[in-house]
Coordinates of C-alpha atoms and ligand atoms in Angstrom, one line a residue:
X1 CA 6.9 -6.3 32.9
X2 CA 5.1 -7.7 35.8
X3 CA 2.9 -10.2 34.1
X4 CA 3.5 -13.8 33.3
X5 CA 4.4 -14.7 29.8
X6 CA 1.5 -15.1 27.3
X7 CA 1.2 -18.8 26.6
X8 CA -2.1 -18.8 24.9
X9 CA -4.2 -15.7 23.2
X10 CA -7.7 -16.0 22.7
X11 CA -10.5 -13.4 21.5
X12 CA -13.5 -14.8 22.2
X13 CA -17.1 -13.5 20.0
X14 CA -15.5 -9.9 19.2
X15 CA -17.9 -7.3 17.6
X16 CA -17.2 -3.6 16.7
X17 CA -19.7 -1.9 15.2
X18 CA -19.1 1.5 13.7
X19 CA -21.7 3.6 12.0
X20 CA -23.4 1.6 9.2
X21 CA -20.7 -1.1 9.6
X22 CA -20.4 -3.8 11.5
X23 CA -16.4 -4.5 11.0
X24 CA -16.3 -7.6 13.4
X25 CA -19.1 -9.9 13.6
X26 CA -18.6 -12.3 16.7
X27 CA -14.7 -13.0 15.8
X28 CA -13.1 -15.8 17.4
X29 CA -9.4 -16.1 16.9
X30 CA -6.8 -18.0 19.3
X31 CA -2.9 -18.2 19.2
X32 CA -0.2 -19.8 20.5
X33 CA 3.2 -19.7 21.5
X34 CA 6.3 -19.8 18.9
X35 CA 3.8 -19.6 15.6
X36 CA 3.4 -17.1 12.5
X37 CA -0.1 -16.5 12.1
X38 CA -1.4 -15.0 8.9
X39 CA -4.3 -12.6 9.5
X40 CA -6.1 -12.6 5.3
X41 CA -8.7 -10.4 3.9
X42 CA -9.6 -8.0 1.7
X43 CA -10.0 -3.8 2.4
X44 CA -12.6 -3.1 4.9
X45 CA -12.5 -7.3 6.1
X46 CA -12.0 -6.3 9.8
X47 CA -8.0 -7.0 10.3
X48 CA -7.0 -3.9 11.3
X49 CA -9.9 -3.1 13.6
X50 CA -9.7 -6.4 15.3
X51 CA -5.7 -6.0 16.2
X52 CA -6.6 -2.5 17.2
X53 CA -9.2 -4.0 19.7
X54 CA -6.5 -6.5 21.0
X55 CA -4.5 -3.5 21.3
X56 CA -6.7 -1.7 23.3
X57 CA -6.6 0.9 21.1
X58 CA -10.4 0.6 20.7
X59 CA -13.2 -1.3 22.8
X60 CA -15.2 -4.4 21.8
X61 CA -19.3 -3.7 21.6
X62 CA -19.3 -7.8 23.0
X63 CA -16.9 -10.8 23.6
X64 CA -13.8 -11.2 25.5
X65 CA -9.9 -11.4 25.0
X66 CA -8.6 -14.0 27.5
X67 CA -4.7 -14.3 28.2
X68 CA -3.8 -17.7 29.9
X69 CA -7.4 -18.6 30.1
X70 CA -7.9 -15.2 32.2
X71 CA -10.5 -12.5 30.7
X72 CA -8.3 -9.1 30.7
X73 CA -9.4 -6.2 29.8
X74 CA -6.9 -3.4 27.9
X75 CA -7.9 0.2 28.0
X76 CA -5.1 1.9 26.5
X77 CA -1.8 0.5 24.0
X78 CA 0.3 0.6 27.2
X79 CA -2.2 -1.9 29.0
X80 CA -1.0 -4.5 26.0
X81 CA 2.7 -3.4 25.9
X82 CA 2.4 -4.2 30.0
X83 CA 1.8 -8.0 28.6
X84 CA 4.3 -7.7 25.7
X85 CA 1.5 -7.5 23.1
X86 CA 3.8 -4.5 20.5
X87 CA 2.0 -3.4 16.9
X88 CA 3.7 -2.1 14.0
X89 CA 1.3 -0.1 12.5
X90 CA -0.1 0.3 8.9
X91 CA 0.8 4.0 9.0
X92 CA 3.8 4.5 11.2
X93 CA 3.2 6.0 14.4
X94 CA 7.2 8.1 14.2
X95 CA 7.4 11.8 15.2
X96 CA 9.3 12.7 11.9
X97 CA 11.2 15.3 13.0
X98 CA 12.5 13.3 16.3
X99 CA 15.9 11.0 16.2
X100 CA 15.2 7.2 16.6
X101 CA 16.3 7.3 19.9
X102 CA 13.6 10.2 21.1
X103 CA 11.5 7.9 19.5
X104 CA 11.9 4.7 21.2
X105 CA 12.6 6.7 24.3
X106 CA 8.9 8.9 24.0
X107 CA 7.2 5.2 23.5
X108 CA 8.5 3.5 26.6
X109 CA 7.7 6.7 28.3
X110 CA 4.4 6.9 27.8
X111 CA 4.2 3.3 28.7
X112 CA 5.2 4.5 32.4
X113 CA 7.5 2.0 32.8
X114 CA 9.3 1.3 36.1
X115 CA 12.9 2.4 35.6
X116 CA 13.7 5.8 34.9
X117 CA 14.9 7.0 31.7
X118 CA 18.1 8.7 30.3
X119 CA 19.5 8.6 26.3
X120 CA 22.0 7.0 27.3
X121 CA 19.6 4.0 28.6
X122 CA 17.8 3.7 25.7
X123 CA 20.6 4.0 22.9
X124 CA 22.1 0.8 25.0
X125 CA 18.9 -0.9 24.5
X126 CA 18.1 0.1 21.2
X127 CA 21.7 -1.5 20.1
X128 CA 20.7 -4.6 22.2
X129 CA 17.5 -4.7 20.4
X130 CA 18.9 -4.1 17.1
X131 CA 22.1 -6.2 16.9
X132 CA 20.3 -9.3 18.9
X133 CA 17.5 -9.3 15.6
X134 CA 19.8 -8.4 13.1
X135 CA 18.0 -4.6 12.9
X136 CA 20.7 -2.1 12.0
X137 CA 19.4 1.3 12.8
X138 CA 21.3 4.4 13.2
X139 CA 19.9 6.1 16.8
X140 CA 20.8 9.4 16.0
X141 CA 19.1 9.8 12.0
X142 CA 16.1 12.1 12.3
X143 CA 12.9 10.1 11.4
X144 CA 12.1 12.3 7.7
X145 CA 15.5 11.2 7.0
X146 CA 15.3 7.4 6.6
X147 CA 13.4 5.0 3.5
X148 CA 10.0 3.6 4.5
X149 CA 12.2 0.4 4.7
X150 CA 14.4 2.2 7.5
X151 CA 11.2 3.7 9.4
X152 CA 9.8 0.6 9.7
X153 CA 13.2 -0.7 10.8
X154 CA 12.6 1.9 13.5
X155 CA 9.2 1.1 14.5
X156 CA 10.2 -3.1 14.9
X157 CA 12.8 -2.0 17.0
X158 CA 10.6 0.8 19.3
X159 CA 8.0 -2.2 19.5
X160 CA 10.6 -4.8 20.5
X161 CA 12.4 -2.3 23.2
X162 CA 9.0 -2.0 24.8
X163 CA 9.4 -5.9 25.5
X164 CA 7.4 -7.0 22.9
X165 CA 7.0 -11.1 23.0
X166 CA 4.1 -11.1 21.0
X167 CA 4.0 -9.3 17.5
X168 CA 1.5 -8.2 15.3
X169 CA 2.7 -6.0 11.8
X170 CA -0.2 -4.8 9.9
X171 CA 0.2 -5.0 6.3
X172 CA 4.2 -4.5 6.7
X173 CA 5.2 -4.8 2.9
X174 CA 2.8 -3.1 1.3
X175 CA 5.1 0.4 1.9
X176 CA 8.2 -1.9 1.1
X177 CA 10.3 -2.8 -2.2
X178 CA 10.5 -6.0 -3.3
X179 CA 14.4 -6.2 -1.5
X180 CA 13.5 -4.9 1.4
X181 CA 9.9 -7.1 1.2
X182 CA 12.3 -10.5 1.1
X183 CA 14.5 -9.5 4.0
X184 CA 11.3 -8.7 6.1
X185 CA 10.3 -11.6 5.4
X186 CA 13.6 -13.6 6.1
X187 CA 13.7 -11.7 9.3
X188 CA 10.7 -12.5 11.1
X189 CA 11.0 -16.2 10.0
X190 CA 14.1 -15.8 12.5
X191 CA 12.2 -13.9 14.7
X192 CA 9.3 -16.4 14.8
X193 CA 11.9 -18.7 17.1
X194 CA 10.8 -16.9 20.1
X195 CA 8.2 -14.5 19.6
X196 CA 4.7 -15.3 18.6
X197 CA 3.5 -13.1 15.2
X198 CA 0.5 -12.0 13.7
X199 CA 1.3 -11.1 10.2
X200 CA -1.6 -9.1 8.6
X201 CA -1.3 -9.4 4.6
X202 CA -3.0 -10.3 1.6
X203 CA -0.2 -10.7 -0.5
X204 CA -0.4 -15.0 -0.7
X205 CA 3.1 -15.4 -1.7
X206 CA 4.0 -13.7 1.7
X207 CA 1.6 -15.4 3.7
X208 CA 3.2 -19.1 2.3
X209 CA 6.7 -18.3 2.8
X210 CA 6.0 -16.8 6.8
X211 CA 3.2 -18.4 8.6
X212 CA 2.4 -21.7 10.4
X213 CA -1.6 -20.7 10.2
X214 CA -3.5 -18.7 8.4
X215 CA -6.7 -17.1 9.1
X216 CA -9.3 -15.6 6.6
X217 CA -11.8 -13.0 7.5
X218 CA -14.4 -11.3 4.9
X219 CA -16.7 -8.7 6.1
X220 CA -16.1 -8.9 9.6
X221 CA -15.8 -13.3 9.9
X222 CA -13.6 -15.5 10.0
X223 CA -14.4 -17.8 7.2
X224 CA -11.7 -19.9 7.0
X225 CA -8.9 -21.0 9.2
X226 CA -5.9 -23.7 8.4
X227 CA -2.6 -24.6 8.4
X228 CA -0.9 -22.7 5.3
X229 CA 0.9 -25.2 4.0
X230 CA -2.2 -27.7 2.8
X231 CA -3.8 -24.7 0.8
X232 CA -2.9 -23.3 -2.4
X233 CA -3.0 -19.5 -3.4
X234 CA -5.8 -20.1 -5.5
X235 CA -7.6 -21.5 -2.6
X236 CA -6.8 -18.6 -0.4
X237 CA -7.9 -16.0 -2.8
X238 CA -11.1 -17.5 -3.5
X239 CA -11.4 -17.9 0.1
X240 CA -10.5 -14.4 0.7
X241 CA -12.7 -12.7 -2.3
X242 CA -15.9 -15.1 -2.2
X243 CA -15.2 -16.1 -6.0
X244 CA -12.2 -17.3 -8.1
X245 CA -9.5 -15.2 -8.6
X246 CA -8.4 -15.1 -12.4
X247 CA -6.1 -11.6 -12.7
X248 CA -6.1 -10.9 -16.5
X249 CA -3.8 -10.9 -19.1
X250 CA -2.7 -8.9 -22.3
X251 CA -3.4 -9.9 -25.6
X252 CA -0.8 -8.5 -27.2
X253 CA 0.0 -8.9 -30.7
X254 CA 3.5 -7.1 -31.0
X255 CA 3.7 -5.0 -34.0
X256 CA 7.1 -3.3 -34.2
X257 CA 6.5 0.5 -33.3
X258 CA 10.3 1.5 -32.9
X259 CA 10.1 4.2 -35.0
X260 CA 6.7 5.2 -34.9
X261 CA 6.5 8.6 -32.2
X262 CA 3.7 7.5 -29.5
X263 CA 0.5 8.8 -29.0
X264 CA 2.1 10.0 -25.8
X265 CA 5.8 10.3 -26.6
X266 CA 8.9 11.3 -24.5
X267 CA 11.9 12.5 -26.0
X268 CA 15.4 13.2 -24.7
X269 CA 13.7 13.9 -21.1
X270 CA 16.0 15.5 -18.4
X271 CA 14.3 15.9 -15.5
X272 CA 15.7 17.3 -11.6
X273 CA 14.8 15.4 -8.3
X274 CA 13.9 17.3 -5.5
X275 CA 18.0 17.3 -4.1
X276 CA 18.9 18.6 -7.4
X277 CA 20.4 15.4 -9.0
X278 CA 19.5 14.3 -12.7
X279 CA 16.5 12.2 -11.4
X280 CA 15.6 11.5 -15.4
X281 CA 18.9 11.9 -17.6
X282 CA 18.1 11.0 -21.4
X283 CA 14.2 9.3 -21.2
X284 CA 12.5 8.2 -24.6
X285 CA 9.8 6.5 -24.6
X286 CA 6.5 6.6 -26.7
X287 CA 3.5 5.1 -26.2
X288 CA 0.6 4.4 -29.1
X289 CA -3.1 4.5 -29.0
X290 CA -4.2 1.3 -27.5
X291 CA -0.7 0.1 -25.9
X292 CA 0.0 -0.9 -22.4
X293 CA 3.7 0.2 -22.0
X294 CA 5.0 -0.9 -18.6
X295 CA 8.2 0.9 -16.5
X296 CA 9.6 -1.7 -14.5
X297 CA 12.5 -0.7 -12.2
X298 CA 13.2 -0.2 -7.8
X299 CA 11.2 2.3 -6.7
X300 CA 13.4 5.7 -6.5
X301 CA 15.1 5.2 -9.8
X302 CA 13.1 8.5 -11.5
X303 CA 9.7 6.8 -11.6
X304 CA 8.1 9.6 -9.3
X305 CA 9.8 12.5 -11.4
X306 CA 8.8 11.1 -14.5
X307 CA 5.2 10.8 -13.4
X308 CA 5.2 14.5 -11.9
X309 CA 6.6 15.4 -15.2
X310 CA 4.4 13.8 -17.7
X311 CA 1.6 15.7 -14.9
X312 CA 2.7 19.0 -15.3
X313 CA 3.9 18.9 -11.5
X314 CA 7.7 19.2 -11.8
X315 CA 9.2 21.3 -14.7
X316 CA 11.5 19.3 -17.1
X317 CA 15.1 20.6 -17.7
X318 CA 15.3 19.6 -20.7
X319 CA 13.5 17.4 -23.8
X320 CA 9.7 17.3 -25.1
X321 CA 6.8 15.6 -24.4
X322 CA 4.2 15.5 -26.1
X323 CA 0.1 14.4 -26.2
X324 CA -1.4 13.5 -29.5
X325 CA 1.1 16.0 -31.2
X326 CA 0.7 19.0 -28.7
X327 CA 4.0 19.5 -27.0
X328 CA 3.5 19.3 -22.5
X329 CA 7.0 19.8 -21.2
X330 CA 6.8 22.5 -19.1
X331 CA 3.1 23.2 -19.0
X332 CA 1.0 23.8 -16.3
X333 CA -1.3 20.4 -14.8
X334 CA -4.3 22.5 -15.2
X335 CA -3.7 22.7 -19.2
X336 CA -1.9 19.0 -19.6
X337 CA -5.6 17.4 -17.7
X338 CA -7.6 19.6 -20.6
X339 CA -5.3 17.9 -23.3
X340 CA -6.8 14.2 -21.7
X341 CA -4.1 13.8 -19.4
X342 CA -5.3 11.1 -16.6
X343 CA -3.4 10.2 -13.7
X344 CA -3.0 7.8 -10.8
X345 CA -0.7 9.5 -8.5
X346 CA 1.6 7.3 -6.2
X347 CA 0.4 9.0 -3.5
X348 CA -3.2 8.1 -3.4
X349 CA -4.3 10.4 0.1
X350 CA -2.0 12.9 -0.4
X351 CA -2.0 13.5 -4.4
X352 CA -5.1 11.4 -5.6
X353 CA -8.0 12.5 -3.3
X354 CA -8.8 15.2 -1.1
X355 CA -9.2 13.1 2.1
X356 CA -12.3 15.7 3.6
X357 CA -13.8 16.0 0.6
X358 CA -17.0 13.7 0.0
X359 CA -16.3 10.8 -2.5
X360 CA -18.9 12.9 -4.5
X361 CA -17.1 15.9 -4.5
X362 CA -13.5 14.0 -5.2
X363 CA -15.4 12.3 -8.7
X364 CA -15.5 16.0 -10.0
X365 CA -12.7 17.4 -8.6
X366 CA -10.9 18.1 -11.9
X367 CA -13.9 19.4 -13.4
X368 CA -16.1 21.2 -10.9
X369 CA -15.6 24.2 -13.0
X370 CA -17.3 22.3 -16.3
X371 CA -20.9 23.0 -17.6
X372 CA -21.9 19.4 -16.4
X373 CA -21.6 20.3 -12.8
X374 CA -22.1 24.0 -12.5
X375 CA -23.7 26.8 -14.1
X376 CA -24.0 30.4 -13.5
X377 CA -21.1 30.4 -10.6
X378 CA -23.6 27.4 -8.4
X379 CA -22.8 23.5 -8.9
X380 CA -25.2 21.7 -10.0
X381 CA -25.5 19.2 -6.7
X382 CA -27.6 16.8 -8.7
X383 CA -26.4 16.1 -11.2
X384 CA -22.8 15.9 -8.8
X385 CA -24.7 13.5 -7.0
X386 CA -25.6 11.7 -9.4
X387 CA -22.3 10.9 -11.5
X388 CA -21.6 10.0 -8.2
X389 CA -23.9 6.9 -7.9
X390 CA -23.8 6.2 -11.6
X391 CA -20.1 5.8 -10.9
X392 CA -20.0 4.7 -7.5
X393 CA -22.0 1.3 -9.2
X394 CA -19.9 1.0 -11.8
X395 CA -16.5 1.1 -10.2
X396 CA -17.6 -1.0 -7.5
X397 CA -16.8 1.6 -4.6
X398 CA -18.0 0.4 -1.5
X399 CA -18.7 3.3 0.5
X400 CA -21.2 3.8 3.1
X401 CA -22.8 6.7 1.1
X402 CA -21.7 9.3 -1.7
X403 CA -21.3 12.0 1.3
X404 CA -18.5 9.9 3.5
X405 CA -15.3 11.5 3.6
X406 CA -13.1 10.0 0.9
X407 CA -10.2 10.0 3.3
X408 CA -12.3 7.5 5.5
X409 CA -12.8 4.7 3.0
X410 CA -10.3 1.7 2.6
X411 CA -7.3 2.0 0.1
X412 CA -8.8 -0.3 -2.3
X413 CA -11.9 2.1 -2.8
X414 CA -9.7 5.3 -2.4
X415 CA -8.6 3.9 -5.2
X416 CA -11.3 3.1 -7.4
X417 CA -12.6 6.5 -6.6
X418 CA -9.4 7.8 -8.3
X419 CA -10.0 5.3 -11.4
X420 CA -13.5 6.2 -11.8
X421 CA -13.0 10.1 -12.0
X422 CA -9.6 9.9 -14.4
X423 CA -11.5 7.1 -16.7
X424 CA -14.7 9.1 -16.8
X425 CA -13.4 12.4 -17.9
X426 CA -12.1 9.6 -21.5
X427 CA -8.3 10.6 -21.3
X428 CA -6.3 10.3 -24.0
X429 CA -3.2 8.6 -22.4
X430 CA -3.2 7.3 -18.1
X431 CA -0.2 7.5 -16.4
X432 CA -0.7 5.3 -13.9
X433 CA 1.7 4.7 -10.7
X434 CA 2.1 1.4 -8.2
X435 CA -1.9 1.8 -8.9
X436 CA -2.4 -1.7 -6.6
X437 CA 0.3 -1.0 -4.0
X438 CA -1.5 -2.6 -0.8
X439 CA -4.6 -3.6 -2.3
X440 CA -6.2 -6.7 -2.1
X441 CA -6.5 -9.0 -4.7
X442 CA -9.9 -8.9 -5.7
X443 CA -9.2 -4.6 -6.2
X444 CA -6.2 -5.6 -8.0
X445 CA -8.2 -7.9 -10.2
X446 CA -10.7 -5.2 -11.0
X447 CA -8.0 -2.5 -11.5
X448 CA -6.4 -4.9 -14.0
X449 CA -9.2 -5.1 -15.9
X450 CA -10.1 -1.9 -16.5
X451 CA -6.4 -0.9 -17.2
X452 CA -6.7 -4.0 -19.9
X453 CA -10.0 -2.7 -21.1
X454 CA -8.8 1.2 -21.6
X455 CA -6.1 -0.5 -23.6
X456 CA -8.6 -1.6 -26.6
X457 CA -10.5 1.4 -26.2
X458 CA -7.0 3.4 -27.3
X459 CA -5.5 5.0 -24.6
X460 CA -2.1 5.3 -24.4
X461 CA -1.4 3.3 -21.0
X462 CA 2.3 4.2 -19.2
X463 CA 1.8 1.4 -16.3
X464 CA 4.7 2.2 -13.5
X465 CA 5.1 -0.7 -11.2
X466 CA 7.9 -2.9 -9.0
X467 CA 5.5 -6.1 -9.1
X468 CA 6.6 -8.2 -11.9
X469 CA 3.6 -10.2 -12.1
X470 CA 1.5 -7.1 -12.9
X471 CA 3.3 -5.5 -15.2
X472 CA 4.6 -8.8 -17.4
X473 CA 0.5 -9.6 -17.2
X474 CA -0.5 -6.1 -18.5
X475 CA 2.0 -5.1 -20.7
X476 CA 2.8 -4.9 -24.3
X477 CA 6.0 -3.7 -23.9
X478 CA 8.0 -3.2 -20.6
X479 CA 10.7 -0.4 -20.4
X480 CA 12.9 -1.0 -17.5
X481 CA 14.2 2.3 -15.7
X482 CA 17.5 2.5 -13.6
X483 CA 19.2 5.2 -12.2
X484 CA 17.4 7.5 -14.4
X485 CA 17.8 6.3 -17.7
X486 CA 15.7 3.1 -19.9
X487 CA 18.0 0.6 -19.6
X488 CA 16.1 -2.0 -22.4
X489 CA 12.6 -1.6 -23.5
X490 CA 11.7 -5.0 -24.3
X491 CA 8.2 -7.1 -26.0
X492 CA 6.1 -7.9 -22.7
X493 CA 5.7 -11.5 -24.3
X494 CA 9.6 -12.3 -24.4
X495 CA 10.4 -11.2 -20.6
X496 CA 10.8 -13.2 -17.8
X497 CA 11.2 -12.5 -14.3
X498 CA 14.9 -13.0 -14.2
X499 CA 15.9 -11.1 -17.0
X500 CA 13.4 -8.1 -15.8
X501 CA 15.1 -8.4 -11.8
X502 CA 18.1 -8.4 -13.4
X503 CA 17.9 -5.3 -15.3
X504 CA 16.0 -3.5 -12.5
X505 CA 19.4 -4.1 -10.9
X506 CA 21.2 -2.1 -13.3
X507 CA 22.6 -5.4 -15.1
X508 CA 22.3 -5.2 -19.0
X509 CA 25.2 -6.7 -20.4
X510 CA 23.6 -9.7 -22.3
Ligands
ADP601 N1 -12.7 4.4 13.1 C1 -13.6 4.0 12.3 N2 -14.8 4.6 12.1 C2 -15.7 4.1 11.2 N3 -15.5 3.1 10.4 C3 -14.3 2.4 10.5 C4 -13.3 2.8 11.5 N4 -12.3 2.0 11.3 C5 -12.6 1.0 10.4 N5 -13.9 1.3 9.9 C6 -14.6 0.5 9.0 O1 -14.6 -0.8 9.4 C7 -14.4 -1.8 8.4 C8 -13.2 -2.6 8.6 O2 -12.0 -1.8 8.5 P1 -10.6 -2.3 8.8 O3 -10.5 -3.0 10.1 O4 -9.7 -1.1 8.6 O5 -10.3 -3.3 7.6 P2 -9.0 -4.0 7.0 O6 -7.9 -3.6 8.0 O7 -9.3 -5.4 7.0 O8 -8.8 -3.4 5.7 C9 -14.3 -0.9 7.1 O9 -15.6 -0.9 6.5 C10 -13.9 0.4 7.6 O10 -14.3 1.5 6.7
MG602 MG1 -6.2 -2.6 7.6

């Protein structure tokens, strides 16, 4: 490697600025040897920006990073991988349609390292790497082929081939289920024996169980900084948000409505995945004006089918659903949206906005062809502009103005975008998928509450989810979905979170 092993980290005063934004404000942030530090914030705090500085992946406007007490200065990735400072990306940095071995072996390529290279090289060090941390990877599986859980297997083990001695994993589990979340977690705790880690999350629970320190930053500062262990959750958050943190609850007075058929009801659905396997075999469900229903269950078990089903995206085999009495299965999205269809994709860049679009132009994007925003073949840019703002205030979307690019804002406001255009056109029933999957707690909060606030205005509410806590808060009855079929539907009020894991396991004998 050719440089002395870090000791002691230290940014010193680091400011980025960025058009309109000034994402570190004077940052000051040291670590040591052997320690988990937690790196805390909301969307659009800074984190990410300030590990991609340390990376060299961008340059500081002022301040310093000192290694050992020594200023360096990093110009490129390879500049930190030369003093074993390895990232693990938000957004995986894999060439899908490589093996894992043309992956590690294009990373320590480009970071001209001394010795030459040959497969044969780096599939030897890839197994040292993997079976030393417990990392079973399988060298020769094409990147598309493997989970999230597996790719970012892949991406610990590139980083740690490079000679990584020093850590840092940007939001790790937001892409992760809760299985593979726990064994993450239980591996770097091992991990943390001789490397030093920078764990970026905002998930509290996470940041308890894993690091020694934590630091807090909120619109580009560091406001807070401690050791984990004397501060509560409810400390943190309020920390991290600038207010309490009180995530809502249902109301729900159960009335039995077994037999009544749903405002949105499913019956009998049979649904194919995308290999051709019965990815919904059987599903019933209904859902009535005003009800939260929630589908608990391990991502992969049909949620995504269903959800492309109800959306007029993948073409049922079998079985009927219908919208306030007008039956869907098999029609096209363009006619299910008119019937007041709204959805929150899974997929919030890909399926949710169009990333090049303004955040203007994504608010209408179901409707552009409505009287309200064009007439006589022109849109009408005013009036576009100004739903915008009207909802822009509303929803809480921080956005430097209506015009950015929608791809460019944070996820937590990607996704409020996506709440405030299916909420404003008044659907009749929300399907609504992982809708806080990697946000932040005070978007979370928000999202709750207008999910909660929907509910009494009557909309038929499917909530899909893998975190417990969010659907048991939000839900007045949770269906829990395994391999396909509802296992138990049961009153949101009466589950716990062992009986719910348990099911989402597939176990439903009493
Ligand atoms: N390349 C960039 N160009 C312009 N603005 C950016 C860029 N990267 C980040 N930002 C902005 O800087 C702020 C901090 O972003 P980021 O570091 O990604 O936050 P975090 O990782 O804490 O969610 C946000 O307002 C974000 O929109
Ligand atoms: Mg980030």
């Amino acid at each position: 490697m050719g440089h002395e092993p870090i000791r002691s980290l230290e940014l010193r005063g680091i400011t980025k600025r960025f058009p309109g934004i000034l994402a570190c404000d004077h940052i000051d942030l040291s670590i040591g040897e052997h320690s988990v530090r937690a790196l805390v914030g909301e969307n659009g705090a800074g984190k990410t920006t300030l590990m991609n500085i340390l990376m060299g992946l961008y340059q500081p406007d002022e301040g310093q990073i000192l290694i050992n007490g020594e200023e360096i200065r990093f110009r490129s990735p390879n500049d930190a991988f030369d003093h074993g400072i390895g990232m693990v990306h938000q957004h995986f940095m894999l060439v899908q349609n490589m093996t894992v071995v043309e992956n590690v072996a294009l990373g320590m390529k480009s970071s001209h390292r001394p010795f030459r290279l040959d497969e044969a090289a780096v599939r030897k060090r890839i197994l040292e790497v993997s079976e030393k941390h417990e990392l079973p990877v399988n060298p020769d599986a094409l990147v598309w082929q493997l989970s999230v859980g597996e790719q970012q297997r892949v991406e610990l083990v590139k980083t740690l081939c490079l000679g990584a001695r020093f850590l840092i994993l940007d939001e790790p589990t937001s892409a992760l289920t809760p299985q593979e979340t726990d064994e993450l977690i239980e591996l770097l705790e091992k991990m943390s024996g001789e490397l030093s880690i920078v764990f970026i999350s905002h998930k509290l629970h996470e940041v308890k169980a894993l690091s020694d320190t934590v630091s807090i930053l909120r619109r580009g500062r560091i406001v807070f900084e401690g050791r984990t262990e004397n501060h509560s959750p409810a400390e943190l958050a309020a920390l991290m948000t600038g207010h309490e943190v009180e995530l809502p609850r249902v109301d729900s007075t159960v009335v039995d409505r077994s037999d009544a058929r749903g405002l949105l009801s499913i019956r009998e659905l049979r649904v194919r995945g995308d290999r051709g396997n019965l990815a919904l075999d059987g599903v019933t469900l209904d859902i009535a004006a005003g009800e939260i229903v929630g589908l608990a269950g391990v991502s992969g078990n049909g949620q995504r089918e269903l959800a492309e089903a109800l959306n007029g995206l993948r073409k049922p085999e079998s079985g009927s659903i219908t919208l306030d009495g007008v039956e869907m299965a098999g029609s096209t999205a363009r006619r299910i949206i008119d019937e007041g269809m709204g959805y929150i994709p899974e997929d919030r860049n890909t399926e949710g906005i169009v990333p090049s679009f303004s955040v203007r132009e994504n608010l209408v994007l179901k409707d552009v062809g409505e009287k309200a925003w064009s007439s006589g073949g022109f849109l009408r840019l005013r009036q576009i502009a100004k739903n915008a703002t009207d909802l822009r205030d509303r929803f809480d979307i921080r956005c430097p103005s209506t015009d950015t690019a929608a791809g460019s804002l944070s996820g937590g406001n990607i996704q409020k975008v996506i709440l405030a255009r299916e909420l404003a056109r008044g659907p009749k029933a929300l399907v609504s998928v992982y809708p806080t999957r990697g946000l932040d707690m005070g978007a979370e909060e928000f999202i709750h509450k207008q999910l909660l606030a929907r509910r009494s205005e009557g909309v038929a509410i499917l909530l899909i989810s893998e975190e417990l806590e969010e659907i048991m808060n939000l839900s007045d009855r949770i269906a829990v979905i395994y391999k396909g079929k509802i296992l138990r539907i049961v009153p949101g009020k009466s589950a716990t979170k062992r009986s719910l894991g348990l099911l989402m396991a597939g176990v439903s004998d009493e």
